[in-house]
PDB file of C-alpha atoms and ligand atoms in Angstrom:
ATOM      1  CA  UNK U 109      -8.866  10.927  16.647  1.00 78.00           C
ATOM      2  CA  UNK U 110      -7.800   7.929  14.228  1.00 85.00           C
ATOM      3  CA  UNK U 111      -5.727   8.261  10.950  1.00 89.00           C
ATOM      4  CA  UNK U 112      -3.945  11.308  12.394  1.00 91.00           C
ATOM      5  CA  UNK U 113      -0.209  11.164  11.642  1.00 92.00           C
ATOM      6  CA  UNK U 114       0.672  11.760  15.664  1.00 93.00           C
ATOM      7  CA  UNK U 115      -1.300   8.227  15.636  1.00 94.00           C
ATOM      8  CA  UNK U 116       1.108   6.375  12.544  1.00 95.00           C
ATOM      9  CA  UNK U 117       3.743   7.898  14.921  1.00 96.00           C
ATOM     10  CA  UNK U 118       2.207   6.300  18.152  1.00 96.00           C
ATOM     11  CA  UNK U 119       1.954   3.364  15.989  1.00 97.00           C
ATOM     12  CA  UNK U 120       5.400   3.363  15.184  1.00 97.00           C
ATOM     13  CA  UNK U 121       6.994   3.584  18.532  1.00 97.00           C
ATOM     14  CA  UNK U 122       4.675   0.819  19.405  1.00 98.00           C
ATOM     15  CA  UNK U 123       6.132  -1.347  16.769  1.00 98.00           C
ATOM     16  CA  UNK U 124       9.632  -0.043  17.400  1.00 97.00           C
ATOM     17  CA  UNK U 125       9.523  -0.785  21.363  1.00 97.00           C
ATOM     18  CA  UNK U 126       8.268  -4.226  20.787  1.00 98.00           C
ATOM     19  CA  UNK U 127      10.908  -5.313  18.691  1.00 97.00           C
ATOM     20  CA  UNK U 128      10.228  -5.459  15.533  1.00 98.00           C
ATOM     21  CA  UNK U 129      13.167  -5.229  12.574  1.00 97.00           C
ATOM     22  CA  UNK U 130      11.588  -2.440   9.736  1.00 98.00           C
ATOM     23  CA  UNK U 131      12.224  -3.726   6.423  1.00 98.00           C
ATOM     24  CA  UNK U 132      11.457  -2.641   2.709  1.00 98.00           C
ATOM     25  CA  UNK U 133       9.447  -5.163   0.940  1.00 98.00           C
ATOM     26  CA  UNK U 134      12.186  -5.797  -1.302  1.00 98.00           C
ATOM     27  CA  UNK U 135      14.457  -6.627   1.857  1.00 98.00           C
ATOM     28  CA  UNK U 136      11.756  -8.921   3.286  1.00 98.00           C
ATOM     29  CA  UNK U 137      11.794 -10.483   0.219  1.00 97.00           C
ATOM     30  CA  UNK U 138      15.454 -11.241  -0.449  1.00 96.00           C
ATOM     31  CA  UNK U 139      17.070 -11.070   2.882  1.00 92.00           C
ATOM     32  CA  UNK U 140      15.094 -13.556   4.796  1.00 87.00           C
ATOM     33  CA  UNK U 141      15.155 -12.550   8.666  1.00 88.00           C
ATOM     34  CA  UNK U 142      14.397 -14.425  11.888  1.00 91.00           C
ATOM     35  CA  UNK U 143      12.582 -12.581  14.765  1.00 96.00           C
ATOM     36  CA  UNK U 144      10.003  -9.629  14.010  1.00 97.00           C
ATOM     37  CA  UNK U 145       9.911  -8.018  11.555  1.00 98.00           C
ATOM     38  CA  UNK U 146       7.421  -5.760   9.816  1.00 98.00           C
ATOM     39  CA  UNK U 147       6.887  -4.210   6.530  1.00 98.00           C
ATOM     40  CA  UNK U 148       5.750  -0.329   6.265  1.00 98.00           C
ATOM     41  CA  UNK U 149       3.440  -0.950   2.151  1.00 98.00           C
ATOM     42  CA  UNK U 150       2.316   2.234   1.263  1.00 98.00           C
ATOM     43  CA  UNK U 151      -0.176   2.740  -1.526  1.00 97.00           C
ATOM     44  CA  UNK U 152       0.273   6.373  -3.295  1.00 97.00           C
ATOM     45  CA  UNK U 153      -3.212   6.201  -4.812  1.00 96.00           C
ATOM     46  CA  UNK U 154      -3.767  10.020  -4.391  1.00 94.00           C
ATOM     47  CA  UNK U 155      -2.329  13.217  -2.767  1.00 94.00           C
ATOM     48  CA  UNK U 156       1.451  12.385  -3.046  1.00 96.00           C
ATOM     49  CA  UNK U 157       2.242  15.438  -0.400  1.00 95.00           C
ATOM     50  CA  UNK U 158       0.913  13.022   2.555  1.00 95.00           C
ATOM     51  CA  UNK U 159       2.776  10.814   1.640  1.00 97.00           C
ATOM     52  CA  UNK U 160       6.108  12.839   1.866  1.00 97.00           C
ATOM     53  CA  UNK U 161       4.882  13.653   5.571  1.00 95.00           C
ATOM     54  CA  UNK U 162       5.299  10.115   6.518  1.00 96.00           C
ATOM     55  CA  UNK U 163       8.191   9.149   4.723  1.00 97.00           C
ATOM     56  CA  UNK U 164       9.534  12.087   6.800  1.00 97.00           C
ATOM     57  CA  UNK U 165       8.349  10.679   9.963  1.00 96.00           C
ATOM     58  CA  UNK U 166       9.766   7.496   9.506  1.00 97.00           C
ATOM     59  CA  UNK U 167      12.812   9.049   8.576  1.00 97.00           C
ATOM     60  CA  UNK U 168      13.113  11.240  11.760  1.00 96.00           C
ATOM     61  CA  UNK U 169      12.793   7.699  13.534  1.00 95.00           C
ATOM     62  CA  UNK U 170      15.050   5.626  11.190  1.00 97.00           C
ATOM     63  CA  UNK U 171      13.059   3.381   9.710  1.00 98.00           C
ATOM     64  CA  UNK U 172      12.756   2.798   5.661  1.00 98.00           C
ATOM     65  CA  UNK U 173       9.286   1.698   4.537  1.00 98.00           C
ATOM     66  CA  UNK U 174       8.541   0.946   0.791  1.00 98.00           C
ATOM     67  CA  UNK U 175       6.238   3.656  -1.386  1.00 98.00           C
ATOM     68  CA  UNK U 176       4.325   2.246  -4.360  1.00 98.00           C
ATOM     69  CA  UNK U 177       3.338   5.150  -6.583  1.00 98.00           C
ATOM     70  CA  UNK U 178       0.648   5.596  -8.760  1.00 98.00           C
ATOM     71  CA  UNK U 179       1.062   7.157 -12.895  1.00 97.00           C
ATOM     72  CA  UNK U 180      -2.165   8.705 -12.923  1.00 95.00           C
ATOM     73  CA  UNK U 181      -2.722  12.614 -13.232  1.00 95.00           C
ATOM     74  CA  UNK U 182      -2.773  14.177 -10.111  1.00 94.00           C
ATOM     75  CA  UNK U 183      -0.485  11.567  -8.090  1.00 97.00           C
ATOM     76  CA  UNK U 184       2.432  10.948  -9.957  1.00 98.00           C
ATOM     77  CA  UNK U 185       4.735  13.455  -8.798  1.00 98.00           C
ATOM     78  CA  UNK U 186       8.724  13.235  -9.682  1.00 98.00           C
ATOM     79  CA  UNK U 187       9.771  16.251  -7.193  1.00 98.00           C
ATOM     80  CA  UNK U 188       8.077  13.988  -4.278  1.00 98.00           C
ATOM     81  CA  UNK U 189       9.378  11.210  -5.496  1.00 98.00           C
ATOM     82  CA  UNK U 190      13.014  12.357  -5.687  1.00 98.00           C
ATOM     83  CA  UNK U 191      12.810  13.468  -1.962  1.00 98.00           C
ATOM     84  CA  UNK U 192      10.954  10.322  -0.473  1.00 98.00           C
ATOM     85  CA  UNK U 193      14.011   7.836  -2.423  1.00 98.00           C
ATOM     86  CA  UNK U 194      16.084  10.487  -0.741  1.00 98.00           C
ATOM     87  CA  UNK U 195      15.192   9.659   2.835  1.00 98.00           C
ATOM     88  CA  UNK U 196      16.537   6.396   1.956  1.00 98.00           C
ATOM     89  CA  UNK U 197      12.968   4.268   1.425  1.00 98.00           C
ATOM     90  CA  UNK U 198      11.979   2.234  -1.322  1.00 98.00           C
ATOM     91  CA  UNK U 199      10.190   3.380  -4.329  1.00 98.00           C
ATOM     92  CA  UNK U 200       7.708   1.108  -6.777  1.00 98.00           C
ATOM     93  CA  UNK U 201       5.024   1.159  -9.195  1.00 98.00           C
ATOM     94  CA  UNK U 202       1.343   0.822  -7.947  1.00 98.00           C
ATOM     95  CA  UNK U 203       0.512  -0.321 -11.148  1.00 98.00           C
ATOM     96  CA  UNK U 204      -3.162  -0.838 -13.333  1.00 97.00           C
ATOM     97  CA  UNK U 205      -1.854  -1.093 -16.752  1.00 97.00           C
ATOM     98  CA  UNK U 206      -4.773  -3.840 -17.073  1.00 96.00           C
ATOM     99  CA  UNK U 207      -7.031  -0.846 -16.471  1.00 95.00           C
ATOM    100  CA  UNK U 208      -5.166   2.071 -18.605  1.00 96.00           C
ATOM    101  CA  UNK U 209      -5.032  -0.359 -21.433  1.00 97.00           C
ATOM    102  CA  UNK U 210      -8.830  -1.063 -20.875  1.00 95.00           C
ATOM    103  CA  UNK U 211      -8.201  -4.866 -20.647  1.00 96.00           C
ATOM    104  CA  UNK U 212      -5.508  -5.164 -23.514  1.00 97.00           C
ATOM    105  CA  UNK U 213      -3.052  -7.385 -21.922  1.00 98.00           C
ATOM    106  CA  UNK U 214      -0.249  -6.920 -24.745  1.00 98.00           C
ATOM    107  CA  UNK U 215      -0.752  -2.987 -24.381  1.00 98.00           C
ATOM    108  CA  UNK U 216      -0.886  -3.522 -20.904  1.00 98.00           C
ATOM    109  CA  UNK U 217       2.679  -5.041 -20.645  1.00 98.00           C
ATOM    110  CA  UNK U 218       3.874  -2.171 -22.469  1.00 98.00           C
ATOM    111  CA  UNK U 219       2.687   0.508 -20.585  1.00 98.00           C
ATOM    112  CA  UNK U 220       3.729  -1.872 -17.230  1.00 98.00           C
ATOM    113  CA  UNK U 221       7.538  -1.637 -18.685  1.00 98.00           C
ATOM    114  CA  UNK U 222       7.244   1.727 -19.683  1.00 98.00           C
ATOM    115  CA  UNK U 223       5.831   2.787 -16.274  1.00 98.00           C
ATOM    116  CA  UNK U 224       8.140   0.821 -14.256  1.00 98.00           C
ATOM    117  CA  UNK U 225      11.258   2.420 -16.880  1.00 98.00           C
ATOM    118  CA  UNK U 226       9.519   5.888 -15.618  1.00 98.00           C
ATOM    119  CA  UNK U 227      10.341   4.852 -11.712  1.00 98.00           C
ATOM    120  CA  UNK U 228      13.576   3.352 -12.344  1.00 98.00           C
ATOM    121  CA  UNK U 229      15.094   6.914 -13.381  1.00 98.00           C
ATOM    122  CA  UNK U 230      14.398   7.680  -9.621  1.00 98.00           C
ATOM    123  CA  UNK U 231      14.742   4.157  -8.060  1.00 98.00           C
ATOM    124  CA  UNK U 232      16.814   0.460  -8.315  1.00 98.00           C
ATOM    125  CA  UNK U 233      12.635  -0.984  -8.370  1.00 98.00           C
ATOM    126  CA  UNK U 234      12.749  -4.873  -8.028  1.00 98.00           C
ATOM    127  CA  UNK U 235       9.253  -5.108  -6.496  1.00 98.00           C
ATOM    128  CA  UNK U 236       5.732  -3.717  -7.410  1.00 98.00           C
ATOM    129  CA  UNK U 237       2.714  -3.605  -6.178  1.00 97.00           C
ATOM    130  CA  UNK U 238      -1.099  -3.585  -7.746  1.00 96.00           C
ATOM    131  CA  UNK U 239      -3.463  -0.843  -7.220  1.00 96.00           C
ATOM    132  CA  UNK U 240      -7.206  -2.563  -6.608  1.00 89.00           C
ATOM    133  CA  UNK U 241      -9.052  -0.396  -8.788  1.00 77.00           C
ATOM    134  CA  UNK U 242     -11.850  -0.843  -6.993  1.00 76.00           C
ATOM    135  CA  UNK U 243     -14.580   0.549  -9.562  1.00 79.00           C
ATOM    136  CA  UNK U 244     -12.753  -0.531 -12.665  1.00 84.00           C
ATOM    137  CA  UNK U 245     -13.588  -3.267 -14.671  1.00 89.00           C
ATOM    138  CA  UNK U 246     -10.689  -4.922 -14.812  1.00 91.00           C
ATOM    139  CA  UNK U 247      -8.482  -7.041 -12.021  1.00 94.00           C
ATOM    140  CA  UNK U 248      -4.568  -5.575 -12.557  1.00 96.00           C
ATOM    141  CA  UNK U 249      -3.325  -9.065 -11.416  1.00 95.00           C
ATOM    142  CA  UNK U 250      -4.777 -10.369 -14.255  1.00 96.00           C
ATOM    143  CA  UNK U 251      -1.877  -9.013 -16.527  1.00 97.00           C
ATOM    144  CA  UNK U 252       0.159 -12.237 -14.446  1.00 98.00           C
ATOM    145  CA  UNK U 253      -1.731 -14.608 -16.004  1.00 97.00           C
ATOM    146  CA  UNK U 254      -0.166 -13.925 -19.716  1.00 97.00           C
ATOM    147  CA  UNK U 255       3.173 -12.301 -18.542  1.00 98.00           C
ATOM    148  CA  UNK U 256       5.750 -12.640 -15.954  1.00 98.00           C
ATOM    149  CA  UNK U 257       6.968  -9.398 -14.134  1.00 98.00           C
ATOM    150  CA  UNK U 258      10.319 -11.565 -13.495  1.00 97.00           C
ATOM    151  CA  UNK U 259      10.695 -10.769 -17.130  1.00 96.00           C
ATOM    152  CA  UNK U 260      10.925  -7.020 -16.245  1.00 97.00           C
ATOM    153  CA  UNK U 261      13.483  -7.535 -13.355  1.00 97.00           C
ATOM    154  CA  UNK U 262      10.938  -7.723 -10.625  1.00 98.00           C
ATOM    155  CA  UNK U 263      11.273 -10.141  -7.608  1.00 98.00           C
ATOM    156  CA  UNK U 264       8.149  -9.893  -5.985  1.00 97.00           C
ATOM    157  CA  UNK U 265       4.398  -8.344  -5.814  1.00 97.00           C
ATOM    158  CA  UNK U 266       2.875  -8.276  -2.678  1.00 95.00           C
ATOM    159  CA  UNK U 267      -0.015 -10.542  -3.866  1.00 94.00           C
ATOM    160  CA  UNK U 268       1.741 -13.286  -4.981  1.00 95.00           C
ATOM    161  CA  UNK U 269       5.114 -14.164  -3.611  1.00 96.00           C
ATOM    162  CA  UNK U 270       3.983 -13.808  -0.020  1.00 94.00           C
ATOM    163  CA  UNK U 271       2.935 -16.727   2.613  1.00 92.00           C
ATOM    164  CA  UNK U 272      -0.245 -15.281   4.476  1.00 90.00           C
ATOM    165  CA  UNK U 273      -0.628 -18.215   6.620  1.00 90.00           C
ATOM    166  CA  UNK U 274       2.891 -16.845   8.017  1.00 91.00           C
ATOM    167  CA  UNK U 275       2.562 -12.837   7.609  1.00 93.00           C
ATOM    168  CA  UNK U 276      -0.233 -11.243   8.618  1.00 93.00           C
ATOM    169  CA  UNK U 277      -1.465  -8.274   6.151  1.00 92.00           C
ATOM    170  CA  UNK U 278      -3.515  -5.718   7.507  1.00 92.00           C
ATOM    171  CA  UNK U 279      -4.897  -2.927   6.045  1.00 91.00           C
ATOM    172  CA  UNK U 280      -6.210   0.914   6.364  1.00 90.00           C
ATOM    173  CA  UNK U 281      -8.155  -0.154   3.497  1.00 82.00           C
ATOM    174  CA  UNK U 282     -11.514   1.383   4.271  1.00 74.00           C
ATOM    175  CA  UNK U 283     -10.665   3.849   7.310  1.00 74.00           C
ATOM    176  CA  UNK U 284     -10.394   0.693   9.655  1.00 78.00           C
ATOM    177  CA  UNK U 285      -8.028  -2.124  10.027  1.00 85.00           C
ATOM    178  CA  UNK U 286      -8.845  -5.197   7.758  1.00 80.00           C
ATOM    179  CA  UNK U 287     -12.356  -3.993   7.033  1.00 74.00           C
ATOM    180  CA  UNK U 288     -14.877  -6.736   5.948  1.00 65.00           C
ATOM    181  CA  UNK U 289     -16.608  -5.786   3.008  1.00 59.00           C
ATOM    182  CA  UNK U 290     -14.917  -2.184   2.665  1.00 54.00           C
ATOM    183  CA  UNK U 291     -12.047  -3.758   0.445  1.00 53.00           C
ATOM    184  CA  UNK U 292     -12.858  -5.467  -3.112  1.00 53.00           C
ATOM    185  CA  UNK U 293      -9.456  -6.159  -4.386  1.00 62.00           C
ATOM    186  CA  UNK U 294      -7.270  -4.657  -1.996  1.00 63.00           C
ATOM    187  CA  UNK U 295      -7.052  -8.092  -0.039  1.00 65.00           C
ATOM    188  CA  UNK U 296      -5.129 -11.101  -0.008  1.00 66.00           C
ATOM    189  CA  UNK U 297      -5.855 -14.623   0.296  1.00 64.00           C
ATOM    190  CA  UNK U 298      -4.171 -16.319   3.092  1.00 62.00           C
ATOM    191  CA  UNK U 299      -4.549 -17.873   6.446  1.00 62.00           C
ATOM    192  CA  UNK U 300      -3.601 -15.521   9.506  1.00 76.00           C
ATOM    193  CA  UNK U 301      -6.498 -13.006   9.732  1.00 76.00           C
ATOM    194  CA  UNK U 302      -7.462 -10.060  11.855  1.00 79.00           C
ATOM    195  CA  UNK U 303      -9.840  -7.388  12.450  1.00 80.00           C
ATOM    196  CA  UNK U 304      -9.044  -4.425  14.553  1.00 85.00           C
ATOM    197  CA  UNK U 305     -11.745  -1.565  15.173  1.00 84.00           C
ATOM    198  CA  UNK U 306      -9.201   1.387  15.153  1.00 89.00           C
ATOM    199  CA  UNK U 307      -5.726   2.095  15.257  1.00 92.00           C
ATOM    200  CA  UNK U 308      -5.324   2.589  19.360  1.00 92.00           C
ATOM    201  CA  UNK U 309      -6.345  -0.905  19.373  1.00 92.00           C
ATOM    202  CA  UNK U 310      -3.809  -2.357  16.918  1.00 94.00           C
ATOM    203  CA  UNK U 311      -1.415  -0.370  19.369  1.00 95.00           C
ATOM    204  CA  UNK U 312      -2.902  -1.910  22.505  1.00 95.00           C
ATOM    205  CA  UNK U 313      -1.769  -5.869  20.758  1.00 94.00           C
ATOM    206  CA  UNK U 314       1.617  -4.796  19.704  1.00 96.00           C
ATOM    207  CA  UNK U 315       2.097  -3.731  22.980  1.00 95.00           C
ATOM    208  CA  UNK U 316       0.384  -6.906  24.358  1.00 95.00           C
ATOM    209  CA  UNK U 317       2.652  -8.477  22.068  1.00 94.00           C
ATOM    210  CA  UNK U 318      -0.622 -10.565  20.530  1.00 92.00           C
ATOM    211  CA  UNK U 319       0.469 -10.497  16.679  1.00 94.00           C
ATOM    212  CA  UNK U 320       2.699 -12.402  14.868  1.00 94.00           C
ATOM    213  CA  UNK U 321       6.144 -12.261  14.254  1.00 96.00           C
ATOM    214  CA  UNK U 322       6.029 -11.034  10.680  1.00 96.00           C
ATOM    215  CA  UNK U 323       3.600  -8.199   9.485  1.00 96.00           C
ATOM    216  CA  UNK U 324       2.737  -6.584   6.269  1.00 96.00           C
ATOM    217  CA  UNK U 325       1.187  -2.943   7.264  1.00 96.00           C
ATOM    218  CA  UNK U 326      -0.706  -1.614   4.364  1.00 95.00           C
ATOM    219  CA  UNK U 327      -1.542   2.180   4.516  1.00 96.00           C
ATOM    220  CA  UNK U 328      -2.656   4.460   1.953  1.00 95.00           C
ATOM    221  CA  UNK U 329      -1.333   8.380   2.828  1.00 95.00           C
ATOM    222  CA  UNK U 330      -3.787  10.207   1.325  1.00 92.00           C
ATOM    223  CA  UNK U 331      -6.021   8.764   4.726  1.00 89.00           C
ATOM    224  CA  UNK U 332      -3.055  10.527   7.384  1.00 90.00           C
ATOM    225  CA  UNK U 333      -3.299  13.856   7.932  1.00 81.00           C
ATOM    226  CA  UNK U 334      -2.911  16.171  11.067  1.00 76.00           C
ATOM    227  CA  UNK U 335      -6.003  16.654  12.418  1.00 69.00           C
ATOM    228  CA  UNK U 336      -7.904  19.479  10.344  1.00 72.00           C
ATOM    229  CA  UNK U 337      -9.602  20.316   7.192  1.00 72.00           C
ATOM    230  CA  UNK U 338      -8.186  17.499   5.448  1.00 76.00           C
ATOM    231  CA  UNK U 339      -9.094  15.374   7.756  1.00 72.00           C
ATOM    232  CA  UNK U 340     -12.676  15.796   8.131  1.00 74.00           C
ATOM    233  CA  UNK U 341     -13.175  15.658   4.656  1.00 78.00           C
ATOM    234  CA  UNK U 342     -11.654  11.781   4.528  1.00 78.00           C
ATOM    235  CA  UNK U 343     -13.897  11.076   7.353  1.00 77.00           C
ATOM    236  CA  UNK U 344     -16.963  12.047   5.356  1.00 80.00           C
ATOM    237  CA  UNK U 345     -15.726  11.366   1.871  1.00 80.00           C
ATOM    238  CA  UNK U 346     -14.964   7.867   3.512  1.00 78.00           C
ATOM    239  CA  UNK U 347     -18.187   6.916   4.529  1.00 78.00           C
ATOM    240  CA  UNK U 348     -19.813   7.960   1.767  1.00 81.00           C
ATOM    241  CA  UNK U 349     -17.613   5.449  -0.334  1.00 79.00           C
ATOM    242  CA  UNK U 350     -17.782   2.499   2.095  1.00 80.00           C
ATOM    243  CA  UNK U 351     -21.471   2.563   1.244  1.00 80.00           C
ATOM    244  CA  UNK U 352     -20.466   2.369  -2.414  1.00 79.00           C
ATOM    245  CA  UNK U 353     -17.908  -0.301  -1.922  1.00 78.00           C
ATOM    246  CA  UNK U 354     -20.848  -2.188   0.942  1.00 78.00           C
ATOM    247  CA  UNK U 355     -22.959  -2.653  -1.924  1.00 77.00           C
ATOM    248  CA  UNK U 356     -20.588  -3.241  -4.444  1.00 77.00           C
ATOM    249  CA  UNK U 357     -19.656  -6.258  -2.793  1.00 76.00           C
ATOM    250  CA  UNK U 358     -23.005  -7.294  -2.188  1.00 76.00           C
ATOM    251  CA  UNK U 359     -23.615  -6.925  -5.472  1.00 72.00           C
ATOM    252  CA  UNK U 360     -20.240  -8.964  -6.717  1.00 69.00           C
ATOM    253  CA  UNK U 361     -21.122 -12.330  -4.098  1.00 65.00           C
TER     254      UNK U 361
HETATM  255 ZN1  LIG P 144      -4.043   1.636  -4.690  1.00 60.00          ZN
END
């Protein structure tokens, strides 16, 4: 069974046994280390309370991971949030002011100052992160190309002030590991690429020691859950929407 949280534990001690350093993103980003070292990105698109689970985890194994929350009804959740900044991780925006602004860019930097003031009451944030809004109209990034999130005190955004021809990203993006086709904007540009069927396998190359020295893990919560009721219905929900997203893309290229 894949995307089960005794799996993101199994992944875990596989990182953990073959070295690697766990950093925040913010860490990576201004503490520059030699050796491995991986970042934990997780995307709080939806159902916050999975996302307290593996904070926890982590936590029971001493590692800090960075949490990038979304505003939205339904996900933004201050009681979570309190508890996951207490178990010592980082805590961001997953920000789509571009999208809540409906393509207003000066609105849009409002709202992305305001939002980011809402997290700060909870967290030190010096990085952020986009949510892909995969069926909305309008690329988040975008916002970059008329203001500068420096501006607002923020160091660094996963999309831009990374070197993937040195890191490798990969992504649960999809229910699989770096997904062709499953991922419209969640994706970077870069050099280093890889494409791993399921999550034993991405396992079975730390172990083998096959991957780089620096890794960007990108894993959206609201996939993890013991195996159940929950479960099942991500596995169908799932494939229903990487039929969407298949033709989507088709229809994008
Ligand atoms: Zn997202």
């Amino acid at each position: 069974m894949d995307f089960t949280l005794k799996t993101y534990r199994s992944l875990l001690s596989a990182l953990e046994q073959s070295g690697y350093a766990f950093r925040t993103f913010e860490e990576f980003l201004s503490v520059p280390a030699g050796g491995k070292v991986v970042v934990l990105r997780h995307d709080i698109d939806k159902r916050p309370e999975n996302a307290l689970r593996m904070a926890q985890m982590e936590h029971a194994s001493g590692i800090k991971a960075s949490y990038y929350i979304r505003v939205v009804k339904g996900t933004w959740n201050e009681e979570i949030i309190e508890r996951i900044v207490a178990l010592g991780h980082e805590m961001s925006y997953h920000y789509e002011d571009l999208t809540i602004a409906k393509g207003n860019y000066e609105k849009a930097f409002e709202y992305f100052k305001k939002h980011l003031a809402e997290i700060r009451r909870f967290y030190p944030a010096k990085t952020v992160c986009m949510h892909g809004s995969p069926l909305s109209r309008w690329d988040n990034r975008k916002l970059w190309e008329k203001y500068n999130y420096r501006e607002a005190g923020i160091i660094g955004e996963p999309y831009f002030d990374v070197d993937y021809t040195k890191v490798l990203y990969i992504t649960d993006t999809g229910r699989a590991w770096n997904k062709t086709g499953a991922s419209v904007r969640d994706k970077v540009e870069g050099g280093l690429e890889l494409k791993v069927k399921n999550t034993r396998r991405l396992i079975t190359l730390i172990g083998n020691d096959k991957l780089p020295e620096k890794l960007i893990i990108n894993t959206h919560p609201q996939r993890w859950f013991d195996f159940g009721w929950g479960w099942m219905n991500e596995f169908i929900c799932q494939h229903i929407k990487n039929a969407v997203k298949k033709a989507l893309v088709a229809f994008m290229h």
